Coordinates of C-alpha atoms and ligand atoms in Angstrom, one line a residue:
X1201 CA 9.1 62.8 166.1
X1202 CA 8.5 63.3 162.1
X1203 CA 11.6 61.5 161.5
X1204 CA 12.5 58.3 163.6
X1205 CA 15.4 58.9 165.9
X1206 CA 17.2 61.3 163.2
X1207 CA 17.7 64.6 164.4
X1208 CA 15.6 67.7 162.5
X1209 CA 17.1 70.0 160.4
X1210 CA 15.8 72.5 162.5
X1211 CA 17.6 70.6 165.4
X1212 CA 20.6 70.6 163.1
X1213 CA 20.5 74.3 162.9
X1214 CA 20.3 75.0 167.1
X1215 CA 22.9 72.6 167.6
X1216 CA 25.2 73.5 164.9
X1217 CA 25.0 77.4 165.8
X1218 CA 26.5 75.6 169.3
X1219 CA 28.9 73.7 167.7
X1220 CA 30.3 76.5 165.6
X1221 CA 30.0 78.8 169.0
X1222 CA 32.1 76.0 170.9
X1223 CA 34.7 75.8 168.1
X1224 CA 35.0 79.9 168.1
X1225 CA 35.4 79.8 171.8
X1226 CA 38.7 77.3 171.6
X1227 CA 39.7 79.4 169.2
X1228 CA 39.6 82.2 171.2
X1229 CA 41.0 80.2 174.4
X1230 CA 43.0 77.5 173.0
X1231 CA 46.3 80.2 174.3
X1232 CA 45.3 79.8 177.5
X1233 CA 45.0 76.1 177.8
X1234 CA 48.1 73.8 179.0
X1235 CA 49.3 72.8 175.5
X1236 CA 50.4 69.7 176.5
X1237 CA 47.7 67.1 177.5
X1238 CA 48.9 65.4 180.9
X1239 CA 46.5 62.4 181.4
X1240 CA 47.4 58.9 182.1
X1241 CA 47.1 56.2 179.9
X1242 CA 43.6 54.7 180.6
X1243 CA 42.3 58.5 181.9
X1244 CA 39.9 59.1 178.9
X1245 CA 38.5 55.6 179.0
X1246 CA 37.7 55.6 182.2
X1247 CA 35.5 58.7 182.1
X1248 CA 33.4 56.8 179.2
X1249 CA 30.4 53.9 180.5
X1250 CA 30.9 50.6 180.0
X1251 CA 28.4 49.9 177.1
X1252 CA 26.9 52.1 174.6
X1253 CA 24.1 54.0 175.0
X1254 CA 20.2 51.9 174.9
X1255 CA 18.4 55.8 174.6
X1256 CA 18.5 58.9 173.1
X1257 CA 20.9 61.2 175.2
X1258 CA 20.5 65.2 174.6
X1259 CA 22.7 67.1 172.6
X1260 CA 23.8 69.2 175.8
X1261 CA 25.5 66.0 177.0
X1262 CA 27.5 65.6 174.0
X1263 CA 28.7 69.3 174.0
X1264 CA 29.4 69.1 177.5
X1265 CA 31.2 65.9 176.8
X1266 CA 33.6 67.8 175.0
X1267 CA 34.6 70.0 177.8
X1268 CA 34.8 67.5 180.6
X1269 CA 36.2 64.2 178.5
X1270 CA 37.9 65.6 175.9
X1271 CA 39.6 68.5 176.0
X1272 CA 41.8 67.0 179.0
X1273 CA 43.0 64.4 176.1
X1274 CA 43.8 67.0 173.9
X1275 CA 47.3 68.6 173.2
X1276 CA 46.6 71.7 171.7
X1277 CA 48.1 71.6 168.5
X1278 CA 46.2 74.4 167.6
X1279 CA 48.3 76.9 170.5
X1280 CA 50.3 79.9 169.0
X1281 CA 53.1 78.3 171.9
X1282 CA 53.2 75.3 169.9
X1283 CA 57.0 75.0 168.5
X1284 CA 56.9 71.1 168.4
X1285 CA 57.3 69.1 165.7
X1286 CA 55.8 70.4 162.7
X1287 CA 52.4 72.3 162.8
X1288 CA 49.3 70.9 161.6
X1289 CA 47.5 73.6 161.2
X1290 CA 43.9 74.3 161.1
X1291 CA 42.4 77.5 160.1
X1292 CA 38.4 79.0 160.0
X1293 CA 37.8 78.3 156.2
X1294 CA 39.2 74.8 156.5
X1295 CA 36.8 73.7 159.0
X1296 CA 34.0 75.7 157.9
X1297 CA 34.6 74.0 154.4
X1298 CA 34.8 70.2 156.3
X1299 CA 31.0 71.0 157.6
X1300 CA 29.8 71.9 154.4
X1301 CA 31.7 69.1 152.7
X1302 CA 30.4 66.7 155.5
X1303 CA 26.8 68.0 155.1
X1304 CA 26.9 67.2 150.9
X1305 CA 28.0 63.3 152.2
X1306 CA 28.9 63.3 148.4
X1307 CA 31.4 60.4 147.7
X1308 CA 33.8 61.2 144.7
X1309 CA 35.5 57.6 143.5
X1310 CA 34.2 58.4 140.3
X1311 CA 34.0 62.1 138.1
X1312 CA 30.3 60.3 137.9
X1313 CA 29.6 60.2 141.3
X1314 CA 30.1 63.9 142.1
X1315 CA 31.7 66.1 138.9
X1316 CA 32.4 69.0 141.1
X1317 CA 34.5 67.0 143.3
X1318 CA 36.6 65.7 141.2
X1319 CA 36.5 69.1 138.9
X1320 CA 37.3 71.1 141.8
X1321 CA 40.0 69.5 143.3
X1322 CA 41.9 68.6 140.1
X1323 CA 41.4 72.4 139.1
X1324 CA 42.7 73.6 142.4
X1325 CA 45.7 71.4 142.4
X1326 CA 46.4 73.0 138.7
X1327 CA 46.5 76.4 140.3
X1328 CA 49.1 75.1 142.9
X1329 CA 51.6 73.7 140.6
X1330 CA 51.8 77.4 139.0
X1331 CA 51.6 78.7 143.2
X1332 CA 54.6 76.4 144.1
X1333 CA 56.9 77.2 140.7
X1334 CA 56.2 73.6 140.0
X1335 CA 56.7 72.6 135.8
X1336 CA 53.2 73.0 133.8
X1337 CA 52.9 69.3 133.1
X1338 CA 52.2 68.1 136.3
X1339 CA 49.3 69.8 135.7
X1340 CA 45.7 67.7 135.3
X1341 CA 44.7 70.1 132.5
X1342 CA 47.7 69.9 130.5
X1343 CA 49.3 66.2 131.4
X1344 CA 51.0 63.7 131.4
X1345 CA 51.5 64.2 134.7
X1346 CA 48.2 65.4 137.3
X1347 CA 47.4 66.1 140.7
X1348 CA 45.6 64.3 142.8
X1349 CA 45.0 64.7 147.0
X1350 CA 46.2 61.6 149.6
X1351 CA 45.7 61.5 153.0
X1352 CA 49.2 61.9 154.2
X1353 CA 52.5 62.0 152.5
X1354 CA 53.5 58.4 154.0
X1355 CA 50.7 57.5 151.8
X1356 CA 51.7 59.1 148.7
X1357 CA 55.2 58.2 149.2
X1358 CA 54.0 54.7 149.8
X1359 CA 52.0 55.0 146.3
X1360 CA 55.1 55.9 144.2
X1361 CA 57.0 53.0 145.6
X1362 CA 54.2 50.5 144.6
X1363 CA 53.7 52.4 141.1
X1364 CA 57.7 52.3 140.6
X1365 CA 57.8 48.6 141.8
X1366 CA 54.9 47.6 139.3
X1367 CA 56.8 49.3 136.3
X1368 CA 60.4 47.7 136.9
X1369 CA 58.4 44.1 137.2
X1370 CA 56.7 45.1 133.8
X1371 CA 60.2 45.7 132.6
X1372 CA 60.7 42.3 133.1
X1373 CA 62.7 43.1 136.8
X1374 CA 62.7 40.8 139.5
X1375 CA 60.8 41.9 142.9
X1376 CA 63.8 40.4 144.8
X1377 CA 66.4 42.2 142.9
X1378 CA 64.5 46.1 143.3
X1379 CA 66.4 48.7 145.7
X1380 CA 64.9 52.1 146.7
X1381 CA 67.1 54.9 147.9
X1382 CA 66.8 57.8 150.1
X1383 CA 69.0 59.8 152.4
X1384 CA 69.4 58.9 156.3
X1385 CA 67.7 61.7 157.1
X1386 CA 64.9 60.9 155.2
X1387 CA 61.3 60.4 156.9
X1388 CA 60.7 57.1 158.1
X1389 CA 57.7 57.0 155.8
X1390 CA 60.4 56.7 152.7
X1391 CA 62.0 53.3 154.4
X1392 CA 58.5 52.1 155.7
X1393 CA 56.5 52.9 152.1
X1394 CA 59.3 51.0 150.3
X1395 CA 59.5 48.2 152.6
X1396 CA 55.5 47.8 152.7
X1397 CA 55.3 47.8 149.0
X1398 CA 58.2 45.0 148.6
X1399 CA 61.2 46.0 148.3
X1400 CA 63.6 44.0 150.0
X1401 CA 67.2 46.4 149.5
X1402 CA 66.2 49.9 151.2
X1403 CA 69.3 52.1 150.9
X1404 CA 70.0 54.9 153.4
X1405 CA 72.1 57.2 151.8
X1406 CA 74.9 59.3 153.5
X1407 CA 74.6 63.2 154.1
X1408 CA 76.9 65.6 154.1
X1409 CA 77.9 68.6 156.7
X1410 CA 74.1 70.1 156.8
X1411 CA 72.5 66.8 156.4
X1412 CA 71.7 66.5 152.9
X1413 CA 71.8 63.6 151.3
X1414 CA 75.3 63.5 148.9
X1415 CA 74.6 63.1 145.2
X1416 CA 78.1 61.4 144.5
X1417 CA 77.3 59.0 147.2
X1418 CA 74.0 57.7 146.0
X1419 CA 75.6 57.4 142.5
X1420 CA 78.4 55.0 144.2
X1421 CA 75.4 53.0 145.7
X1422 CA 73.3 52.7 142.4
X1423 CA 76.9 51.4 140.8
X1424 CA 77.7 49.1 143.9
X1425 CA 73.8 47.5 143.0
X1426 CA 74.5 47.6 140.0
X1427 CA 77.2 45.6 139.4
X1428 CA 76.1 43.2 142.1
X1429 CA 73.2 42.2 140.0
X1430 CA 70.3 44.3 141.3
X1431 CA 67.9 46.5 140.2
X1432 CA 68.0 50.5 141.4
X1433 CA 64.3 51.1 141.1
X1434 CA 63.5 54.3 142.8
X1435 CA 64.8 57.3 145.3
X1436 CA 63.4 60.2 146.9
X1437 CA 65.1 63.5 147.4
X1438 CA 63.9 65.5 150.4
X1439 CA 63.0 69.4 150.5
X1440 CA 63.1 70.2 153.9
X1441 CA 64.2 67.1 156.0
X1442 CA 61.7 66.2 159.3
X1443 CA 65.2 66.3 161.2
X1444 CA 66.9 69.4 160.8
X1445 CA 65.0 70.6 157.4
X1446 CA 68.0 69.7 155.2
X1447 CA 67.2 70.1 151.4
X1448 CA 68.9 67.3 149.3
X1449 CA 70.2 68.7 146.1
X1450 CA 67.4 68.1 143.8
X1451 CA 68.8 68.5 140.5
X1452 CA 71.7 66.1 141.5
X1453 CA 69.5 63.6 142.2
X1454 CA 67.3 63.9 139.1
X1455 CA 70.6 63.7 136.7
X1456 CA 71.4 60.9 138.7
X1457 CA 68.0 59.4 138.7
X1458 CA 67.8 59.9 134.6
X1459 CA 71.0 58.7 134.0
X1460 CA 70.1 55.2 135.6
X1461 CA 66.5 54.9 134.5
X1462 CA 65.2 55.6 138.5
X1463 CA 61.6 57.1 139.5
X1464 CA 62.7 60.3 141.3
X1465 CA 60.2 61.2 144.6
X1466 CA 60.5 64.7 145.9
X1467 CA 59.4 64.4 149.2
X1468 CA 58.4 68.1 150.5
X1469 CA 55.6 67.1 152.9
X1470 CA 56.3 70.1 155.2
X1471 CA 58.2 72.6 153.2
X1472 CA 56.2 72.1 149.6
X1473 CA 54.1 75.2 151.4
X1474 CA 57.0 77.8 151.6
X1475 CA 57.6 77.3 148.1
X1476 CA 54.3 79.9 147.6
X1477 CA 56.8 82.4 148.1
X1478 CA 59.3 82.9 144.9
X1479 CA 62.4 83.6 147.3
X1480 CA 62.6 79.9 148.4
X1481 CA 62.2 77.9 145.0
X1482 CA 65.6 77.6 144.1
X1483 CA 65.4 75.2 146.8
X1484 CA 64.0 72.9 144.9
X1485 CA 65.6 73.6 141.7
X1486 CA 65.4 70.4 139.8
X1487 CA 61.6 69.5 140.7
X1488 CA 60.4 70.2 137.2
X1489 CA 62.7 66.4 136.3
X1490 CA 60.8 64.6 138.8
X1491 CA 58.8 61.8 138.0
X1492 CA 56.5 62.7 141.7
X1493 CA 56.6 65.3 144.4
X1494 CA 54.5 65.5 147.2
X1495 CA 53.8 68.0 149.9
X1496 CA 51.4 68.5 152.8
X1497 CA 48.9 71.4 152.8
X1498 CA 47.6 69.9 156.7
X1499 CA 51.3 71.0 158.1
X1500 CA 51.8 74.6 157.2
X1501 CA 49.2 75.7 155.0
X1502 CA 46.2 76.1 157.4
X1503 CA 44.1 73.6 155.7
X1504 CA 43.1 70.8 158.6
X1505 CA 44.5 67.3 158.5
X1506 CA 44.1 65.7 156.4
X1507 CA 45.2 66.6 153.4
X1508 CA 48.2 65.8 151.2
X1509 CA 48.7 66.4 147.7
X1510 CA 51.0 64.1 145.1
X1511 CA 51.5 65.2 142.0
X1512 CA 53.2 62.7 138.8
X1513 CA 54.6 63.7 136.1
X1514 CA 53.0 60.9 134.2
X1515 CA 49.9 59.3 135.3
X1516 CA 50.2 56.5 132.7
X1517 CA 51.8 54.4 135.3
X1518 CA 49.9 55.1 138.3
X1519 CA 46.9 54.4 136.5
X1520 CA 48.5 51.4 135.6
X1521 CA 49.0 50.3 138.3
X1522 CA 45.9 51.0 140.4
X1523 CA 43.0 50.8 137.9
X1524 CA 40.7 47.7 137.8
X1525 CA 36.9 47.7 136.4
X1526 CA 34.1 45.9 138.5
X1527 CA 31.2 46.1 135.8
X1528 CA 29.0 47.9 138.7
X1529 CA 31.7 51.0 138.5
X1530 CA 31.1 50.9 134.0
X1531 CA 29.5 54.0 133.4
X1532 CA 29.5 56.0 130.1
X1533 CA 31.4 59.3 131.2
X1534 CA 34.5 56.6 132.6
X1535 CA 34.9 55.3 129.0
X1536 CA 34.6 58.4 126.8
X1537 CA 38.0 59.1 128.9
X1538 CA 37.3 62.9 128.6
X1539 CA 37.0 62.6 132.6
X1540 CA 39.6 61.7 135.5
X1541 CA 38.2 59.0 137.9
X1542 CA 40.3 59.5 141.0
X1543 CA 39.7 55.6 142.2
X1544 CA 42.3 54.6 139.8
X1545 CA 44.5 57.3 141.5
X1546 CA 45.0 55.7 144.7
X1547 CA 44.7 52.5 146.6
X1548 CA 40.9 53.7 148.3
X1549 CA 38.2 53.4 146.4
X1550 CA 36.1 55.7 148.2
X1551 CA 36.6 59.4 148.7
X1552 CA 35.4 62.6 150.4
X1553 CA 35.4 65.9 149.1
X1554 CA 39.1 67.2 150.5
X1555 CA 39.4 69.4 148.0
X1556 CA 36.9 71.9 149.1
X1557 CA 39.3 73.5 152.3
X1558 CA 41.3 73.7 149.9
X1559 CA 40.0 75.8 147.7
X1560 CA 38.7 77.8 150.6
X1561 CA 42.1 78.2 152.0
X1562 CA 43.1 79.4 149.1
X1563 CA 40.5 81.8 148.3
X1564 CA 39.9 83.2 151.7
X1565 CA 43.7 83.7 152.3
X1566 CA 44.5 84.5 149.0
X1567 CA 48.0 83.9 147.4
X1568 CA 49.1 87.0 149.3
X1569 CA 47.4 86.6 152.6
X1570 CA 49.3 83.1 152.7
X1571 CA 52.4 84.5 151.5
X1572 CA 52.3 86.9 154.5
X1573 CA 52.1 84.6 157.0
X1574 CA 54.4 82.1 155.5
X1575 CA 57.2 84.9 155.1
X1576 CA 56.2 85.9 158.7
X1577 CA 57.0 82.5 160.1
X1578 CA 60.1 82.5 158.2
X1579 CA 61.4 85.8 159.7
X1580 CA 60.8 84.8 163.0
X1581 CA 62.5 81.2 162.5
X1582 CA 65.8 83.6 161.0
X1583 CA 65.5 86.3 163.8
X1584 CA 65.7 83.2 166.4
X1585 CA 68.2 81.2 164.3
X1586 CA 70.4 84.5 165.1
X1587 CA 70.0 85.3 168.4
X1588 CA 71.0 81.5 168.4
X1589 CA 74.3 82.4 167.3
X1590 CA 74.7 85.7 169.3
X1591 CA 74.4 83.8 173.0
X1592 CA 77.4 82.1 174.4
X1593 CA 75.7 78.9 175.8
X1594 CA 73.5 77.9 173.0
X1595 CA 74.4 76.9 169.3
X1596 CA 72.7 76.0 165.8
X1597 CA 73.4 72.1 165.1
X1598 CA 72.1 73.1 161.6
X1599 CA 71.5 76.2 159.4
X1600 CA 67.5 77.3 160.0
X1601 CA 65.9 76.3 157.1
X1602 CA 62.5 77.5 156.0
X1603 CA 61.1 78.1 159.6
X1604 CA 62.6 75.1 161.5
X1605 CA 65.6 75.7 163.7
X1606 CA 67.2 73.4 165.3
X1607 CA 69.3 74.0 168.6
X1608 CA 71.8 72.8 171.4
X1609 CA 73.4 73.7 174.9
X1610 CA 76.9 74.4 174.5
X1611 CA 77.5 72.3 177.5
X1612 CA 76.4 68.8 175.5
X1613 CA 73.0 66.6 175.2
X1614 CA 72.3 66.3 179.2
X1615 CA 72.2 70.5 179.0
X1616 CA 70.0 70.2 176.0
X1617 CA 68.1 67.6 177.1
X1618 CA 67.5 70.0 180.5
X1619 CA 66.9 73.0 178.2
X1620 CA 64.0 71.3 176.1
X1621 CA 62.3 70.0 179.6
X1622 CA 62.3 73.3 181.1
X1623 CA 60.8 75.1 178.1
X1624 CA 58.2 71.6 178.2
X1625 CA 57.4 72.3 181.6
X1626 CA 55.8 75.6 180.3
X1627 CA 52.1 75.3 180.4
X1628 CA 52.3 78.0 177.2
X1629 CA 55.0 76.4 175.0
X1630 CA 56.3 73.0 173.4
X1631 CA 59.3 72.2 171.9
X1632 CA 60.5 68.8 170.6
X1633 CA 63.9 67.2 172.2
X1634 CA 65.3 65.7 169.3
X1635 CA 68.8 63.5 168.3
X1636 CA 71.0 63.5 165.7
X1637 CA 72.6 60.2 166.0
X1638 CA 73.6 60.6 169.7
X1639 CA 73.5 64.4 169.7
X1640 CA 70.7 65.5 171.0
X1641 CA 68.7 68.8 170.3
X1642 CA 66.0 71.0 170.3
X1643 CA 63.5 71.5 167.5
X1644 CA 61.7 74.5 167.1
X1645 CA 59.5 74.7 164.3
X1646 CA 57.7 77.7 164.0
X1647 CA 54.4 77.7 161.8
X1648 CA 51.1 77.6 163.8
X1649 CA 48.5 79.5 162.1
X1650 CA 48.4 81.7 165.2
X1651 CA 51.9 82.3 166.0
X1652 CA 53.4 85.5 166.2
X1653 CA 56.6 87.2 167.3
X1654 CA 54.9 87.6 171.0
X1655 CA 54.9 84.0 171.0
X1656 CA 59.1 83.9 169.3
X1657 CA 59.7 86.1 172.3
X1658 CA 58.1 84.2 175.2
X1659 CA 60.1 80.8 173.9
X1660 CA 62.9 82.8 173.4
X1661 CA 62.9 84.1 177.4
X1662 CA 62.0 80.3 178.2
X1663 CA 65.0 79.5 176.7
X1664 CA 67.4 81.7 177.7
X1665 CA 66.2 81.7 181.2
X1666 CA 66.9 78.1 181.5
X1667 CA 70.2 77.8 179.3
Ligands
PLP1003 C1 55.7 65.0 158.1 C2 56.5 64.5 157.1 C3 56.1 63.3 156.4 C4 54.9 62.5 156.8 O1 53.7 63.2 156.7 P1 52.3 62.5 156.9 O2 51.4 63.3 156.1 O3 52.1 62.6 158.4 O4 52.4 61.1 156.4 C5 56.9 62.8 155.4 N1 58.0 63.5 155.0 C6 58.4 64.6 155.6 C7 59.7 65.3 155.2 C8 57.7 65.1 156.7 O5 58.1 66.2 157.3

């Protein structure tokens, strides 16, 4: 054994040809698996011993490992029936690119701990502000403003409560007297972020007939703070609500926003991806006056979780905010400032190289080969949405948006409630049963890397054979 207990390069090659063979055949299979994982809580634990291993156990075991303890735990996200919640997709040059980015081990907290990390990934975010119509100075070339990838959007979201927080108190604010808005359809991670980083006065803002949050409303709340002596600190505008997919009228909420001095979060963790395709920008008409906007490539852009990108249009205050200097982390590339050191970015200090799916995603798909499948999933969603319409026992409880469409039994919530467990009880397909207030519904969200309209079809027969 030339090298301890460590296994060989050359043993790394065998293995990983087995690996790579194992993940190919789940791809090719995962259709044929029961999405939905049906163990019991305790099930997975009890296949594992008691203590760890004392020796050495073959790779075989491992692999085999995966077959007999856990894929029984796993829900296959990764199905073309999957319709549930929103996808999180995974696609070949994602995980290809989390081997290789595994196998560099390179650690990026600073530009001088790895250049092409943080070169590549503030380059590729640069392209996607021009792929998403997003306004040029978000860009990390041009500033202010800069990308910069989280690991999920309740982090970023988080962030930009903390960073707005931190500039009101500079301002000479009280933390008592700071109040963040959002809709009440927005994600929980909007009231959780703002609560976490302090603020004690979360508003929930009211929506109007397709959920979206009202603009004249949130100015009445700002004013009702207002005069009672508080401090309206931030809010977040949705694109593409987690509930029904509502869009919140964007450039409302940014003239609102300017006009009383508020840090303006766009929060467009699932639908930030359709915006590759020019036809759905004017959804988010009013982004290029935000102050942040985040989105989630690990949903619908088939790079694997995780991966979340947050874009500001100033990083002045975010760096503000999060930098600090240990004299071990001085080095002379940090204080020429010509580079970016990502630490001072976000609340880690240590970071791997997430940026290099990305850039395969987007080189392997290209702009267009995304676009297709995007516009694909769309279609579908719109061709469901309006056989929707056409059947006499089913209707829409919203209008599809993007590829999310969102459904109910004419006959009330115990019909719908029977409708999403017999399309559940399908080994093939998953839906989430979902409520507004105390109506319930289904939610379809169609998205999966590998879903086409075979797949639209089978839900569809699912759902009218039970309805
Ligand atoms: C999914 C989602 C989130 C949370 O995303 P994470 O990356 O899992 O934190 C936030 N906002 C919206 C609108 C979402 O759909």
């Amino acid at each position: 054994m030339p090298d301890g207990f460590h296994m060989t390069p050359d043993e790394f090659r065998r293995h990983g040809q087995e690996v790579v063979e194992w993940v190919a055949e789940y791809m090719e299979r995962v259709g044929e698996l029961p999405i939905a994982s049906t163990v019991l809580p305790g099930d997975i634990r009890a296949r594992l011993p008691e203590a760890a291993p004392e020796e050495p156990e073959p790779f075989a075991a491992l692999l085999r490992d995966l077959d007999d303890v856990v894929l029984p735990g796993i829900t296959h996200w990764q199905a073309p029936g999957w319709f549930a919640y929103f996808p999180a997709n995974a696609s070949g040059p994602s995980i290809l690119a989390e081997l290789v980015a595994a196998g560099l081990g390179a650690q990026g907290m600073l530009w001088a701990t790895s250049p092409a990390l943080t070169e590549i990934e503030a380059h590729v975010l640069d392209w996607l502000v021009d792929l998403l119509g997003l306004p040029p100075h978000f860009k990390t070339a041009l500033g202010p403003g800069g990308g910069v990838i989280q690991m999920s959007a309740s982090d970023s979201t988080h962030l930009v409560h903390v960073v707005a927080r931190d500039r009101a108190v500079r301002g000479g604010a009280s933390i008592a007297d700071l109040v963040a808005y959002g809709s009440v359809q927005a994600h929980s991670s909007v009231e959780r972020g703002a609560r976490v980083a302090g603020f004690s006065h979360v508003r929930s803002v009211d929506v109007d007939g397709v959920y979206a949050l009202r603009a004249d409303a949130l100015s009445e709340a700002i004013e009702r703070d207002r005069a009672a002596g508080l401090v309206p600190t931030i809010v977040t505008s949705a694109v593409g609500t987690t509930g029904t997919g509502a869009v919140d009228p964007v450039a409302e909420v940014a003239d609102v926003a300017l006009e009383h001095g508020l840090w303006h979060h766009v929060d467009a963790a699932w639908a930030g991806s359709a915006m590759l395709c020019e036809e759905q920008r004017h959804h988010q008409a009013g982004a290029e006056r935000a102050d942040s906007y985040t989105f989630n490539p690990h949903k619908w852009l088939f790079t694997n979780f995780d991966c979340n990108v947050l874009w500001v249009a100033d990083r002045a205050p975010l760096i503000a905010t999060l930098s600090s200097l240990p004299p071990y982390l001085r080095n002379a590339a940090s204080e020429s400032s010509e580079v970016i050191d990502y630490r001072d970015w976000h609340v880690p200090l240590g970071r791997r190289f997430r940026a290099l799916k990305l850039w395969w995603v987007l080189r392997s798909y290209g702009a267009t080969g995304l676009r297709h499948h995007l516009r694909e999933h769309i279609a579908l969603a719109a061709e469901l949405g309006r056989r929707v319409d056409e059947h006499p026992r089913l209707e829409r409880v919203a209008p599809v948006s993007f590829a999310l469409v969102c459904l109910r039994h004419v006959d009330g919530d115990d019909a719908t409630d029977a409708l999403a467990a017999a399309i559940n009880a399908r080994p093939d397909l998953c839906v989430t049963p979902s409520a507004i207030g105390d109506m319930r519904f289904v939610r379809v969200a169609v998205g999966q890397t590998h879903t086409t309209a075979v797949d639209v079809k089978r839900l569809w027969e699912a759902i009218t054979g039970a309805a």
